[in-house]
Short mmCIF file of C-alpha atoms in Angstrom, two decimals:
data_model
loop_
_atom_site.label_atom_id
_atom_site.label_comp_id
_atom_site.label_asym_id
_atom_site.label_seq_id
_atom_site.Cartn_x
_atom_site.Cartn_y
_atom_site.Cartn_z
CA UNK Z 293 0.00 0.00 0.00
CA UNK Z 294 1.27 3.45 -0.76
CA UNK Z 295 1.88 6.03 1.90
CA UNK Z 296 -0.54 8.66 0.66
CA UNK Z 297 0.53 11.43 3.01
CA UNK Z 298 3.47 12.19 5.21
CA UNK Z 299 1.03 13.88 7.53
CA UNK Z 300 1.90 15.22 10.95
CA UNK Z 301 4.39 12.46 11.58
CA UNK Z 302 7.42 13.79 9.73
CA UNK Z 303 9.11 17.14 9.24
CA UNK Z 304 11.14 18.33 6.28
CA UNK Z 305 14.34 20.37 5.99
CA UNK Z 306 13.83 23.23 3.54
CA UNK Z 307 17.32 24.19 2.42
CA UNK Z 308 17.79 27.01 -0.05
CA UNK Z 309 21.41 26.88 -1.23
CA UNK Z 310 20.36 26.93 -4.88
CA UNK Z 311 19.55 29.39 -7.65
CA UNK Z 312 16.72 27.45 -9.28
CA UNK Z 313 14.21 26.82 -6.50
CA UNK Z 314 10.49 27.61 -6.77
CA UNK Z 315 9.17 30.60 -4.87
CA UNK Z 316 8.25 30.12 -1.20
CA UNK Z 317 4.58 30.62 -2.14
CA UNK Z 318 4.73 27.65 -4.51
CA UNK Z 319 6.65 25.61 -1.94
CA UNK Z 320 3.93 26.34 0.58
CA UNK Z 321 1.41 24.86 -1.84
CA UNK Z 322 3.57 21.77 -2.43
CA UNK Z 323 4.07 21.04 1.27
CA UNK Z 324 0.40 21.48 2.09
CA UNK Z 325 -0.49 19.11 -0.74
CA UNK Z 326 1.82 16.58 0.92
CA UNK Z 327 0.23 17.24 4.33
CA UNK Z 328 3.65 18.15 5.70
CA UNK Z 329 3.00 20.40 8.66
CA UNK Z 330 6.50 20.79 10.10
CA UNK Z 331 9.36 22.57 8.36
CA UNK Z 332 12.92 23.28 9.45
CA UNK Z 333 14.75 26.29 8.03
CA UNK Z 334 18.42 27.14 8.42
CA UNK Z 335 17.67 30.84 8.81
CA UNK Z 336 14.64 33.05 9.43
CA UNK Z 337 13.88 33.91 5.81
CA UNK Z 338 11.02 36.46 5.94
CA UNK Z 339 9.86 35.46 2.44
CA UNK Z 340 9.29 31.90 3.62
CA UNK Z 341 7.66 32.90 6.91
CA UNK Z 342 5.26 35.23 5.05
CA UNK Z 343 4.46 32.61 2.41
CA UNK Z 344 3.36 30.16 5.11
CA UNK Z 345 1.21 32.67 7.02
CA UNK Z 346 -2.13 31.23 8.19
CA UNK Z 347 -1.21 27.69 7.06
CA UNK Z 348 -0.73 26.03 10.48
CA UNK Z 349 2.68 24.76 9.33
CA UNK Z 350 5.06 24.71 12.30
CA UNK Z 351 8.55 26.13 11.78
CA UNK Z 352 11.92 25.52 13.30
CA UNK Z 353 14.02 28.54 12.32
CA UNK Z 354 17.79 28.77 12.51
CA UNK Z 355 20.47 31.12 13.73
CA UNK Z 356 23.62 30.33 11.77
CA UNK Z 357 26.97 29.80 13.47
CA UNK Z 358 28.03 33.26 12.30
CA UNK Z 359 25.43 34.74 14.70
CA UNK Z 360 26.63 33.00 17.86
CA UNK Z 361 28.92 35.72 19.15
CA UNK Z 362 26.26 38.41 18.63
CA UNK Z 363 23.64 36.25 20.34
CA UNK Z 364 25.63 36.29 23.58
CA UNK Z 365 24.74 40.00 23.77
CA UNK Z 366 21.22 40.48 25.24
CA UNK Z 367 20.61 43.67 23.23
CA UNK Z 368 21.58 42.05 19.92
CA UNK Z 369 19.57 38.93 20.76
CA UNK Z 370 16.51 41.03 21.55
CA UNK Z 371 16.91 43.04 18.34
CA UNK Z 372 17.11 39.84 16.30
CA UNK Z 373 14.01 38.29 17.87
CA UNK Z 374 12.02 41.51 17.60
CA UNK Z 375 12.95 41.90 13.94
CA UNK Z 376 13.10 38.30 12.67
CA UNK Z 377 10.66 36.38 14.88
CA UNK Z 378 8.09 38.50 16.67
CA UNK Z 379 6.54 40.19 13.58
CA UNK Z 380 5.63 36.79 12.08
CA UNK Z 381 4.32 34.99 15.15
CA UNK Z 382 0.75 36.24 14.84
CA UNK Z 383 0.28 34.44 11.52
CA UNK Z 384 3.10 31.90 11.18
CA UNK Z 385 3.71 29.16 13.76
CA UNK Z 386 7.34 29.41 14.84
CA UNK Z 387 7.85 26.81 17.56
CA UNK Z 388 11.62 26.50 17.87
CA UNK Z 389 14.90 28.33 17.25
CA UNK Z 390 18.07 26.33 16.61
CA UNK Z 391 21.03 28.35 17.80
CA UNK Z 392 23.93 27.18 15.64
CA UNK Z 393 24.24 24.01 13.59
CA UNK Z 394 26.82 21.26 14.15
CA UNK Z 395 28.99 23.69 16.11
CA UNK Z 396 31.26 20.95 17.52
CA UNK Z 397 32.09 19.78 14.01
CA UNK Z 398 33.87 23.09 13.36
CA UNK Z 399 36.70 22.64 15.89
CA UNK Z 400 36.40 26.39 16.42
CA UNK Z 401 36.81 26.66 20.18
CA UNK Z 402 35.45 30.20 20.23
CA UNK Z 403 32.24 28.90 18.71
CA UNK Z 404 32.20 26.05 21.23
CA UNK Z 405 32.47 28.55 24.06
CA UNK Z 406 29.79 30.84 22.63
CA UNK Z 407 27.16 28.16 21.96
CA UNK Z 408 25.66 27.75 25.44
CA UNK Z 409 25.72 31.49 26.33
CA UNK Z 410 24.02 32.23 23.00
CA UNK Z 411 21.32 29.62 23.66
CA UNK Z 412 20.79 30.99 27.17
CA UNK Z 413 20.60 34.60 25.98
CA UNK Z 414 18.11 33.79 23.21
CA UNK Z 415 15.98 31.83 25.68
CA UNK Z 416 16.10 34.59 28.32
CA UNK Z 417 15.09 37.10 25.65
CA UNK Z 418 12.08 34.95 24.76
CA UNK Z 419 11.17 34.85 28.46
CA UNK Z 420 11.45 38.64 28.75
CA UNK Z 421 9.21 39.07 25.70
CA UNK Z 422 6.68 36.53 26.97
CA UNK Z 423 7.37 34.17 24.07
CA UNK Z 424 9.06 31.24 25.82
CA UNK Z 425 5.85 29.19 25.99
CA UNK Z 426 5.47 29.52 22.21
CA UNK Z 427 9.07 29.17 21.07
CA UNK Z 428 11.69 26.83 22.48
CA UNK Z 429 15.47 26.95 22.04
CA UNK Z 430 17.91 24.21 21.08
CA UNK Z 431 20.85 23.46 18.75
CA UNK Z 432 21.59 20.65 16.29
CA UNK Z 433 24.60 18.35 16.59
CA UNK Z 434 26.32 16.01 14.17
CA UNK Z 435 26.61 12.40 15.27
CA UNK Z 436 30.37 12.68 15.61
CA UNK Z 437 29.89 14.22 19.05
CA UNK Z 438 29.83 10.54 20.09
CA UNK Z 439 33.04 8.67 20.82
CA UNK Z 440 31.15 5.37 21.15
CA UNK Z 441 28.01 4.55 19.19
CA UNK Z 442 27.89 0.73 19.36
CA UNK Z 443 26.63 -1.12 21.19
CA UNK Z 444 23.93 1.52 21.77
CA UNK Z 445 23.91 0.91 25.52
CA UNK Z 446 27.57 1.99 25.65
CA UNK Z 447 26.97 5.26 23.81
CA UNK Z 448 29.26 8.03 25.06
CA UNK Z 449 30.12 11.59 24.14
CA UNK Z 450 33.64 12.60 23.16
CA UNK Z 451 35.75 13.46 26.17
CA UNK Z 452 36.90 16.79 24.69
CA UNK Z 453 33.24 17.89 24.58
CA UNK Z 454 32.33 16.80 28.09
CA UNK Z 455 32.47 20.21 29.79
CA UNK Z 456 30.52 21.84 26.96
CA UNK Z 457 27.82 19.17 26.63
CA UNK Z 458 27.32 19.04 30.39
CA UNK Z 459 26.15 22.65 30.31
CA UNK Z 460 24.07 22.09 27.15
CA UNK Z 461 22.29 19.14 28.75
CA UNK Z 462 21.58 21.09 31.92
CA UNK Z 463 20.05 23.79 29.74
CA UNK Z 464 17.79 21.29 27.94
CA UNK Z 465 16.66 19.80 31.23
CA UNK Z 466 15.92 23.24 32.63
CA UNK Z 467 13.92 24.62 29.68
CA UNK Z 468 12.54 21.24 28.55
CA UNK Z 469 13.75 21.50 24.96
CA UNK Z 470 14.80 18.54 22.78
CA UNK Z 471 18.34 17.40 21.99
CA UNK Z 472 18.73 17.45 18.20
CA UNK Z 473 20.97 15.12 16.23
CA UNK Z 474 21.75 15.05 12.50
CA UNK Z 475 22.15 11.31 11.83
CA UNK Z 476 23.12 9.78 8.49
CA UNK Z 477 23.62 6.00 8.31
CA UNK Z 478 24.64 6.66 4.70
CA UNK Z 479 27.99 8.02 5.92
CA UNK Z 480 28.75 4.80 7.80
CA UNK Z 481 27.92 2.70 4.75
CA UNK Z 482 29.88 4.94 2.34
CA UNK Z 483 32.98 4.78 4.54
CA UNK Z 484 32.88 0.99 5.08
CA UNK Z 485 30.65 -0.63 2.45
CA UNK Z 486 32.31 -4.01 2.95
CA UNK Z 487 31.65 -4.00 6.68
CA UNK Z 488 28.25 -2.29 7.03
CA UNK Z 489 25.37 -4.36 5.58
CA UNK Z 490 23.37 -2.27 3.12
CA UNK Z 491 20.04 -3.80 4.20
CA UNK Z 492 20.79 -2.81 7.80
CA UNK Z 493 21.14 0.87 6.94
CA UNK Z 494 18.19 0.89 4.49
CA UNK Z 495 15.61 -0.61 6.90
CA UNK Z 496 15.41 -3.65 4.63
CA UNK Z 497 14.96 -7.19 6.04
CA UNK Z 498 18.22 -8.32 7.65
CA UNK Z 499 19.46 -10.44 10.54
CA UNK Z 500 20.12 -7.36 12.66
CA UNK Z 501 22.58 -6.91 15.49
CA UNK Z 502 22.29 -7.58 19.20
CA UNK Z 503 23.33 -5.25 22.01
CA UNK Z 504 25.20 -7.67 24.32
CA UNK Z 505 24.52 -5.52 27.38
CA UNK Z 506 20.75 -5.27 26.98
CA UNK Z 507 19.94 -8.17 24.64
CA UNK Z 508 17.99 -5.70 22.53
CA UNK Z 509 17.97 -6.44 18.80
CA UNK Z 510 18.49 -3.67 16.24
CA UNK Z 511 17.35 -4.17 12.64
CA UNK Z 512 18.52 -0.74 11.44
CA UNK Z 513 21.40 1.62 12.14
CA UNK Z 514 19.39 4.82 12.69
CA UNK Z 515 17.53 3.43 15.70
CA UNK Z 516 20.83 2.17 17.13
CA UNK Z 517 22.29 5.66 16.71
CA UNK Z 518 19.33 7.26 18.49
CA UNK Z 519 19.63 4.88 21.44
CA UNK Z 520 23.39 5.51 21.58
CA UNK Z 521 22.66 9.22 22.03
CA UNK Z 522 20.15 8.45 24.78
CA UNK Z 523 22.81 6.31 26.50
CA UNK Z 524 25.39 9.09 26.23
CA UNK Z 525 22.94 11.58 27.73
CA UNK Z 526 22.13 9.14 30.56
CA UNK Z 527 25.85 8.66 31.24
CA UNK Z 528 25.98 12.41 31.94
CA UNK Z 529 23.19 12.17 34.48
CA UNK Z 530 20.04 12.99 32.48
CA UNK Z 531 17.07 10.75 31.76
CA UNK Z 532 14.41 13.35 30.98
CA UNK Z 533 15.71 14.87 27.72
CA UNK Z 534 14.08 13.87 24.44
CA UNK Z 535 16.28 13.06 21.45
CA UNK Z 536 14.98 14.13 18.04
CA UNK Z 537 16.49 13.68 14.60
CA UNK Z 538 16.81 17.12 13.01
CA UNK Z 539 18.30 15.72 9.79
CA UNK Z 540 18.49 12.33 8.16
CA UNK Z 541 18.40 11.31 4.53
CA UNK Z 542 20.17 9.57 1.67
CA UNK Z 543 21.66 11.07 -1.52
CA UNK Z 544 20.37 9.98 -4.90
CA UNK Z 545 23.65 10.78 -6.67
CA UNK Z 546 27.30 10.91 -5.68
CA UNK Z 547 30.85 10.94 -6.92
CA UNK Z 548 32.60 7.74 -7.98
CA UNK Z 549 33.89 7.14 -4.45
CA UNK Z 550 30.50 7.77 -2.83
CA UNK Z 551 29.32 4.19 -2.69
CA UNK Z 552 25.57 3.64 -2.44
CA UNK Z 553 24.45 7.13 -3.53
CA UNK Z 554 21.71 6.01 -5.95
CA UNK Z 555 18.04 6.86 -6.49
CA UNK Z 556 17.13 3.27 -5.61
CA UNK Z 557 18.86 3.37 -2.22
CA UNK Z 558 17.58 6.87 -1.45
CA UNK Z 559 14.04 5.75 -2.24
CA UNK Z 560 14.39 2.68 0.00
CA UNK Z 561 15.89 4.64 2.90
CA UNK Z 562 13.35 7.45 2.96
CA UNK Z 563 10.39 5.30 1.94
CA UNK Z 564 11.08 2.68 4.61
CA UNK Z 565 11.76 5.40 7.18
CA UNK Z 566 8.41 7.05 6.45
CA UNK Z 567 6.66 3.73 6.98
CA UNK Z 568 8.36 3.29 10.35
CA UNK Z 569 7.25 6.78 11.32
CA UNK Z 570 3.70 6.13 10.11
CA UNK Z 571 3.63 3.02 12.32
CA UNK Z 572 4.75 5.22 15.25
CA UNK Z 573 7.69 2.94 15.95
CA UNK Z 574 10.00 3.64 18.83
CA UNK Z 575 13.57 2.44 19.20
CA UNK Z 576 14.34 -0.84 20.99
CA UNK Z 577 15.37 1.04 24.14
CA UNK Z 578 12.45 3.50 23.92
CA UNK Z 579 9.67 1.43 22.29
CA UNK Z 580 6.88 3.68 23.57
CA UNK Z 581 8.44 6.93 22.33
CA UNK Z 582 7.71 7.43 18.60
CA UNK Z 583 10.75 8.75 16.78
CA UNK Z 584 10.59 12.41 15.81
CA UNK Z 585 12.35 13.08 12.53
CA UNK Z 586 13.00 15.85 10.02
CA UNK Z 587 13.98 14.40 6.64
CA UNK Z 588 16.77 16.06 4.68
CA UNK Z 589 15.83 17.55 2.31
CA UNK Z 590 12.94 18.96 0.34
CA UNK Z 591 14.87 19.91 -2.83
CA UNK Z 592 18.18 19.15 -4.49
CA UNK Z 593 20.34 22.24 -3.91
CA UNK Z 594 22.63 22.97 -6.86
CA UNK Z 595 24.90 25.49 -5.11
CA UNK Z 596 25.92 23.46 -2.08
CA UNK Z 597 29.69 23.01 -1.86
CA UNK Z 598 31.40 19.68 -1.40
CA UNK Z 599 30.99 16.31 -3.11
CA UNK Z 600 28.17 15.60 -5.59
CA UNK Z 601 26.07 13.92 -2.90
CA UNK Z 602 25.69 17.24 -1.06
CA UNK Z 603 23.64 18.62 -3.96
CA UNK Z 604 21.45 15.52 -4.28
CA UNK Z 605 19.62 14.84 -1.01
CA UNK Z 606 16.29 16.26 -2.21
CA UNK Z 607 13.00 14.39 -2.38
CA UNK Z 608 12.09 16.72 -5.25
CA UNK Z 609 13.76 18.43 -8.16
CA UNK Z 610 13.26 22.21 -8.19
CA UNK Z 611 10.51 21.81 -10.82
CA UNK Z 612 8.46 19.78 -8.34
CA UNK Z 613 8.94 16.34 -9.86
CA UNK Z 614 9.97 13.59 -7.42
CA UNK Z 615 13.58 12.45 -7.59
CA UNK Z 616 12.45 8.89 -6.82
CA UNK Z 617 9.41 6.98 -5.72
CA UNK Z 618 8.73 6.93 -1.97
CA UNK Z 619 4.98 6.45 -2.27
CA UNK Z 620 3.80 9.98 -1.64
CA UNK Z 621 1.77 12.37 -3.75
CA UNK Z 622 2.01 16.10 -4.01
CA UNK Z 623 1.68 18.95 -6.44
CA UNK Z 624 3.61 22.10 -7.17
CA UNK Z 625 1.84 24.94 -8.98
CA UNK Z 626 3.53 25.44 -12.32
CA UNK Z 627 4.15 28.94 -13.57
CA UNK Z 628 2.95 29.40 -17.16
CA UNK Z 629 3.90 32.58 -19.01
CA UNK Z 630 2.38 34.04 -22.17
CA UNK Z 631 4.53 35.25 -25.05
CA UNK Z 632 4.13 38.87 -23.90
CA UNK Z 633 7.12 39.40 -21.64
CA UNK Z 634 8.91 42.11 -19.74
CA UNK Z 635 12.60 42.89 -20.15
CA UNK Z 636 13.28 40.17 -17.61
CA UNK Z 637 11.58 37.62 -19.81
CA UNK Z 638 8.53 37.27 -17.58
CA UNK Z 639 4.92 38.12 -18.21
CA UNK Z 640 3.36 40.09 -15.38
CA UNK Z 641 -0.21 40.55 -16.52
CA UNK Z 642 -0.81 37.10 -17.94
CA UNK Z 643 0.74 34.96 -15.22
CA UNK Z 644 -1.27 31.81 -14.69
CA UNK Z 645 -0.83 29.40 -11.85
CA UNK Z 646 -1.83 25.83 -12.57
CA UNK Z 647 -1.71 22.95 -10.15
CA UNK Z 648 0.09 20.03 -11.67
CA UNK Z 649 -0.51 16.79 -9.81
CA UNK Z 650 2.17 14.17 -9.51
CA UNK Z 651 0.83 10.86 -8.27
CA UNK Z 652 3.24 8.16 -7.29
CA UNK Z 653 2.21 4.84 -5.84
CA UNK Z 654 4.61 2.42 -4.31
#
């Protein structure tokens, strides 16, 4: 049976490092046709926030790493929130601000030192403005903050991050915000394709692996990674912090050395993941806690730097056609122009918006 909607169960990362993406207004239409009601941005793009006004789509918005030093200053933090958040809150549902992204991957110790003060200052500003019940504060980490990820019960954070993460975890416990992880089993497979079973990372039938300490069986890597993070958090004295996946996905294309980056594998990974989410599955260690995931990403982004895979994580091409079949349907309004054009090549008076429906069944 096909998964007809992604519904409330999954979020999507809406990256915009491209020069060929549809307008935010058209993207709003596409996402609503897919019943996606949660979107994560990497900034606070006013064009996007305005395009989704009165849609009931919930937004995570981002403060880039370049803002961290400024955000330790209460006046600058207040100015940012009053200019980039507050004006949109009456019509657009902004529920979370991520302060920084994968800060500990940078090895910039000034950034490391600024992260927690920036999170605290942004949160205190929200409190002062009476917005802290509406908007929570967190940050997103890459999985390499772990020194041990298997077996999941032995999960542990890197020792060089201990003093920093201790404060971050205390903050989460205090303000009751989630701990966000960007987790990509694809990386593990790409690095060691002869050691990591492909079916295990793609949620396909496989013999699985056993955690010798708990006797819990894992049939996919992502759930093992989530439980490893929970174990690492518990090892630092916290049992009341929720782990959420702020990014996960699989590239549909890659360079010659990027093993496994194919449309078939990407379709299996994301399609199987969506089915797990639809079934409200929890991890073996947290079976009663449905996993909370934001898939990366909505579109292929043609201006992202790095290997070919970086530009090919999208579920959709910029024209709205699906990159591969994951059993969902959606439509992107197509812009049709008459032959009468302006100097820019666009017709203003005779712009028509047509809804083109793409139906895919698995």
